[in-house]
Short mmCIF file of C-alpha atoms in Angstrom, two decimals:
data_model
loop_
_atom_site.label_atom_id
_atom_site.label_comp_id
_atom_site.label_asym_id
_atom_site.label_seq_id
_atom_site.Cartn_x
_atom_site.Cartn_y
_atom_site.Cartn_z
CA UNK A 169 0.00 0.00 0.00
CA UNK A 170 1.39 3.24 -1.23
CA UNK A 171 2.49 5.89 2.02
CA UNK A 172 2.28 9.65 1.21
CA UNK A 173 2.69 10.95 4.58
CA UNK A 174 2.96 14.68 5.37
CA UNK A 175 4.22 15.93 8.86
CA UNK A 176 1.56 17.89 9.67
CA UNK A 177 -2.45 17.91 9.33
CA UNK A 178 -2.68 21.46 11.33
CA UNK A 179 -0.60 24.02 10.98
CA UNK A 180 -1.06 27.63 12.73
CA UNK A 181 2.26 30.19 11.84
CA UNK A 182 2.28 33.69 12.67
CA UNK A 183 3.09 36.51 9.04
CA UNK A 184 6.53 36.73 8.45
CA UNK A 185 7.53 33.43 9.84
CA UNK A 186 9.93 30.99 7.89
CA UNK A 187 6.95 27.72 6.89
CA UNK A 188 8.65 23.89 6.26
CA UNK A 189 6.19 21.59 4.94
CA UNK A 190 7.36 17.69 5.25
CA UNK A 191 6.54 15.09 2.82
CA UNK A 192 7.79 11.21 2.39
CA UNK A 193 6.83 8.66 0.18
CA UNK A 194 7.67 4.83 0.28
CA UNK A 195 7.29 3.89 -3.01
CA UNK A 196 10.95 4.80 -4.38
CA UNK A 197 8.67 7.65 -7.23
CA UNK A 198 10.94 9.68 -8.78
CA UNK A 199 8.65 12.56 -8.68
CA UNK A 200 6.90 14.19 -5.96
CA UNK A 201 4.30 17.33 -6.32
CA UNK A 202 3.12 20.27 -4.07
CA UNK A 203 -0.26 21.40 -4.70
CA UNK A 204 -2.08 24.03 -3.08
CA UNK A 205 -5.83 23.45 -2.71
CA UNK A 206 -8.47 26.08 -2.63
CA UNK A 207 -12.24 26.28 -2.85
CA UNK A 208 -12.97 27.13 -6.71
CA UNK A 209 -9.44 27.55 -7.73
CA UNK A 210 -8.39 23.59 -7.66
CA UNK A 211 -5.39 22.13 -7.45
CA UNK A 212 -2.77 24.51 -8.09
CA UNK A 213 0.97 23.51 -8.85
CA UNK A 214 3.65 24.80 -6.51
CA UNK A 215 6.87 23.00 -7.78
CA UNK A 216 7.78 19.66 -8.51
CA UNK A 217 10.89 17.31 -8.70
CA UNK A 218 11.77 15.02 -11.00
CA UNK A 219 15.09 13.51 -9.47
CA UNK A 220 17.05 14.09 -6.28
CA UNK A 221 17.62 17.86 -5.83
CA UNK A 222 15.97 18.25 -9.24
CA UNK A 223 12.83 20.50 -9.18
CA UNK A 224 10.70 22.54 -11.73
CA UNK A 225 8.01 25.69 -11.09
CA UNK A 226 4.72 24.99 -11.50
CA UNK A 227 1.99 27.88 -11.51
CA UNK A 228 2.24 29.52 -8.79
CA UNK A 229 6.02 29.04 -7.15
CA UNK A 230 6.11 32.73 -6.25
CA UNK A 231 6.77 32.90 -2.21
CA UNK A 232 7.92 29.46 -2.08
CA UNK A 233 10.65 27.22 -2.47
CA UNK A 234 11.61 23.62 -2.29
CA UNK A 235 14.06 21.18 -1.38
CA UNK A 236 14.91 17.17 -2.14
CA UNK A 237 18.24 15.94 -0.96
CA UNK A 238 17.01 12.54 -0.67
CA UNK A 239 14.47 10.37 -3.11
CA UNK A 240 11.79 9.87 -0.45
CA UNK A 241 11.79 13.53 1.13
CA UNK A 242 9.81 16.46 -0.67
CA UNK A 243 10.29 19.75 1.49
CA UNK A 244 8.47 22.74 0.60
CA UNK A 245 9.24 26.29 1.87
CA UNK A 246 7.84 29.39 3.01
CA UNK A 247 10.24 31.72 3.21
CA UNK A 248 8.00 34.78 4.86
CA UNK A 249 4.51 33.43 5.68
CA UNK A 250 2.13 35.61 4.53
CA UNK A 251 -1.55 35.27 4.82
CA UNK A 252 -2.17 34.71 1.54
CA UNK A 253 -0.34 31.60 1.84
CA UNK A 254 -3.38 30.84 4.47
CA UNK A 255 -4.80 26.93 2.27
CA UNK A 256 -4.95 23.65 2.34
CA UNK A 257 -1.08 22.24 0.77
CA UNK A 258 -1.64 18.75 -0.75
CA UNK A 259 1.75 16.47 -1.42
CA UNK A 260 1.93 13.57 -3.92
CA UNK A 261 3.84 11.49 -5.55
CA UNK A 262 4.42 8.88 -8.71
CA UNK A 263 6.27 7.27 -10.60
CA UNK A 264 6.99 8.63 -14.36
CA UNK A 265 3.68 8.90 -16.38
CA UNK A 266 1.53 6.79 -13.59
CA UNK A 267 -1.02 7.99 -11.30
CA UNK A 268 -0.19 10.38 -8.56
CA UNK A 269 -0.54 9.13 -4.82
CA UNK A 270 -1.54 12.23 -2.48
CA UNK A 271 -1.03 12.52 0.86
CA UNK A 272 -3.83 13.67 3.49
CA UNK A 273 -2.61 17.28 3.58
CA UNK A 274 -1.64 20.17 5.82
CA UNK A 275 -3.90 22.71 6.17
CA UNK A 276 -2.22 25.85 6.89
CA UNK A 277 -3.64 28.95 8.37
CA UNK A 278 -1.21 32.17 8.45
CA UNK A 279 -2.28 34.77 11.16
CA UNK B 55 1.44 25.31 -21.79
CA UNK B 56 -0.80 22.70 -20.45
CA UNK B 57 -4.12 24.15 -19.22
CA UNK B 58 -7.40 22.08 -17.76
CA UNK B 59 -10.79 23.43 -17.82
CA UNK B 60 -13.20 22.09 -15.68
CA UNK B 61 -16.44 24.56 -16.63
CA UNK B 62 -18.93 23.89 -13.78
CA UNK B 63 -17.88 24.51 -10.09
CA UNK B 64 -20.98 22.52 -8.77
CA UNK B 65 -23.56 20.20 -10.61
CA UNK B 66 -26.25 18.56 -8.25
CA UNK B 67 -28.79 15.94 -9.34
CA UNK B 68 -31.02 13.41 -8.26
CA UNK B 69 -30.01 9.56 -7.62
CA UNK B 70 -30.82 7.60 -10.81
CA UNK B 71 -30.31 10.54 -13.25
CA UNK B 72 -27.39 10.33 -15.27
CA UNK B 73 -24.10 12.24 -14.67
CA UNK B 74 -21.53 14.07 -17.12
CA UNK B 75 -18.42 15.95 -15.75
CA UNK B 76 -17.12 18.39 -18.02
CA UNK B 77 -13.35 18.74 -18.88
CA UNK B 78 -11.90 20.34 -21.56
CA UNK B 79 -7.88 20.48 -21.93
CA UNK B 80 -5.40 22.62 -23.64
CA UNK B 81 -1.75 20.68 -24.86
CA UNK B 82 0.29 21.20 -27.82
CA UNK B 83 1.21 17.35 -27.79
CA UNK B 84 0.26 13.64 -26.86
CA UNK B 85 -1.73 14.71 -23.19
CA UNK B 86 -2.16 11.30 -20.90
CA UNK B 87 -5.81 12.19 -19.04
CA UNK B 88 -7.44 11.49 -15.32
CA UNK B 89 -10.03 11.87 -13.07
CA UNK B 90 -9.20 11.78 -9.86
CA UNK B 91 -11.88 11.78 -6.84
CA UNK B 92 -12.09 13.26 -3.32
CA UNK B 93 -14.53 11.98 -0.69
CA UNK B 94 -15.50 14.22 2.04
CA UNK B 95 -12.54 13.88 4.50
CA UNK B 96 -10.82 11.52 2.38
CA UNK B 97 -7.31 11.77 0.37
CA UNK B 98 -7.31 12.50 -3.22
CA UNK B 99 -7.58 9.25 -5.08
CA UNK B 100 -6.97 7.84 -8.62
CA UNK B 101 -10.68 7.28 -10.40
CA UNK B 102 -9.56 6.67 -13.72
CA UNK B 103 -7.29 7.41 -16.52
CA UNK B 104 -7.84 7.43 -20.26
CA UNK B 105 -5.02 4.76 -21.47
CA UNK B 106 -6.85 2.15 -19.18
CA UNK B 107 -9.77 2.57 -20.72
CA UNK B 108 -12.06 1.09 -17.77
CA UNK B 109 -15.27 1.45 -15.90
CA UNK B 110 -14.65 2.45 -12.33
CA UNK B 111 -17.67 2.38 -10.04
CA UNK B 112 -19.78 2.70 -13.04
CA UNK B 113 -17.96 5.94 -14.27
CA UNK B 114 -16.75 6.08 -18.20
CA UNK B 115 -14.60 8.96 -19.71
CA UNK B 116 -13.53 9.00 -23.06
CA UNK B 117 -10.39 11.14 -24.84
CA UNK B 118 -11.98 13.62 -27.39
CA UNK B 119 -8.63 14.89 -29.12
CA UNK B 120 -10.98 16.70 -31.72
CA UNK B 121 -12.73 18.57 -29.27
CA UNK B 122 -9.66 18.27 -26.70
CA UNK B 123 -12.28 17.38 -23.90
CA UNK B 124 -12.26 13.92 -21.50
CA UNK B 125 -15.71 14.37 -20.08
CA UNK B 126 -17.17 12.23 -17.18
CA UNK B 127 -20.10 10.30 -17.29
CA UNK B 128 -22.63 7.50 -15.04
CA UNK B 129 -25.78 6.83 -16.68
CA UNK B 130 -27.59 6.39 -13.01
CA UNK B 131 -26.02 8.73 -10.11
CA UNK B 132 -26.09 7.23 -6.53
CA UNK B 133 -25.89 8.81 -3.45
CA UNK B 134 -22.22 8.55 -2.65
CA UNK B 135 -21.12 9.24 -5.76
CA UNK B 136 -21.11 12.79 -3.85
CA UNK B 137 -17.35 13.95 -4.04
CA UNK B 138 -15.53 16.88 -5.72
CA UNK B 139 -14.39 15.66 -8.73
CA UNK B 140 -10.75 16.91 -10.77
CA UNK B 141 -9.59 16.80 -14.65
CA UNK B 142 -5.76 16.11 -14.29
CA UNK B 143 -3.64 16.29 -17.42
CA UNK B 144 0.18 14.96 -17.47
CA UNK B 145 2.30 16.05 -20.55
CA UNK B 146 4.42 13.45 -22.50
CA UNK B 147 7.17 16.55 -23.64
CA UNK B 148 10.47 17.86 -22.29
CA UNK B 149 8.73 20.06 -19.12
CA UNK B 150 8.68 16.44 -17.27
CA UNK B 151 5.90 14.92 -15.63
CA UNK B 152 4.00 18.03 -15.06
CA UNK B 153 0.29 16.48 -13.52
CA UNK B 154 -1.85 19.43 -14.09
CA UNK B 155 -5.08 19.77 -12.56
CA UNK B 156 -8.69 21.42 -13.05
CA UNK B 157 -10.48 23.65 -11.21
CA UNK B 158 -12.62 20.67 -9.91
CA UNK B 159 -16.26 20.39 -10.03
CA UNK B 160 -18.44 18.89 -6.94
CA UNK B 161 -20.79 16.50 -7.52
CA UNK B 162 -24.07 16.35 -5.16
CA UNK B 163 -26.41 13.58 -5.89
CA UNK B 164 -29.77 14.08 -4.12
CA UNK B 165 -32.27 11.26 -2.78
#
């Protein structure tokens, strides 16, 4: 059974803070996603990697960044929490052109 | 760019009545196509994906490359068929894996 598993469910941060959001996978995929999820807007794209510190922008990477220094590990970053940032941040993770496995997700509130 | 369209943010009916999901996708090349399904409080979960060609809990979707759509369709809605439902398009070119996702649409089937 395929493990997405992010670090967090609940997450309260105050503005300006520095944000790490924790994801690991099980399944040896190559690539790993960060979504963020809000009410009318979807699933947005964050970043994603490809490969061991390997990454690409997705749609909205502005105000974030990302780290993978090992295969199983998908970091992502707020440098300065604002609350814009304030969503629900979905993880997931697959193996090249398969389906994606998500995680249960973090949802974030900025105050 | 790869782009999903997913035109209606809600569709309710009533159980028995038949069902179509709307998608509609924008790629330059060969696009691999899903639907993916979230149950209230539930992860996001693989429903089905066009290359399989398969009926999953009575759902069929079928690639449209003339009309660029995949649209999702039951003939006889039941009650907890009730989810939000997402268009999810992963390009076969050189800007990787890229799973892109719709706007989402959710489904309420009524008694």
């Amino acid at each position: 059974d395929v493990k997405v598993t992010q670090s967090s469910r609940y997450l309260v941060k105050r503005t300006g803070e520095k944000v790490f959001l924790e994801c690991v996978q099980d399944m040896d995929h190559e690539n790993m996603f960060w979504y963020r999820q809000d009410p009318g807007l979807g699933l947005r794209l964050i970043y994603f990697s490809y490969d061991v510190k390997m990454k690409e922008k997705g749609d909205i990477p502005e105000g974030y960044s990302v780290s993978r220094e090992k295969k199983e590990r998908f970091s992502l970053i707020l440098e300065s929490a604002s609350t814009n940032q304030t969503s629900m941040y979905l993880c997931a993770s697959s193996f090249v052109y398969t389906e994606a496995f998500f995680g249960q997700g973090t949802r974030l509130t900025v105050v | 760019a790869q782009r999903v369209t997913q035109p209606e943010k809600l569709l309710s009916v009533f159980k028995g009545a038949p069902v179509e999901l709307k998608c509609n996708y924008s790629y330059s090349g060969s696009p691999e196509l899903f639907w993916y399904v979230q149950y209230s409080r539930q992860r996001l979960q693989l429903l089905l994906r066009h290359i399989s060609r398969e009926s999953i809990k009575g759902f069929t979707a079928d690639l449209n490359k003339g009309e660029t759509s995949f649209h999702l369709k039951k003939p006889f809605a039941q009650e907890e068929d009730s989810a939000m439902y997402y268009c999810a398009l992963r390009g076969a070119n050189n800007a990787g894996n890229m799973l892109t996702f719709g706007g989402g649409t959710r489904l309420m089937v009524k008694p």
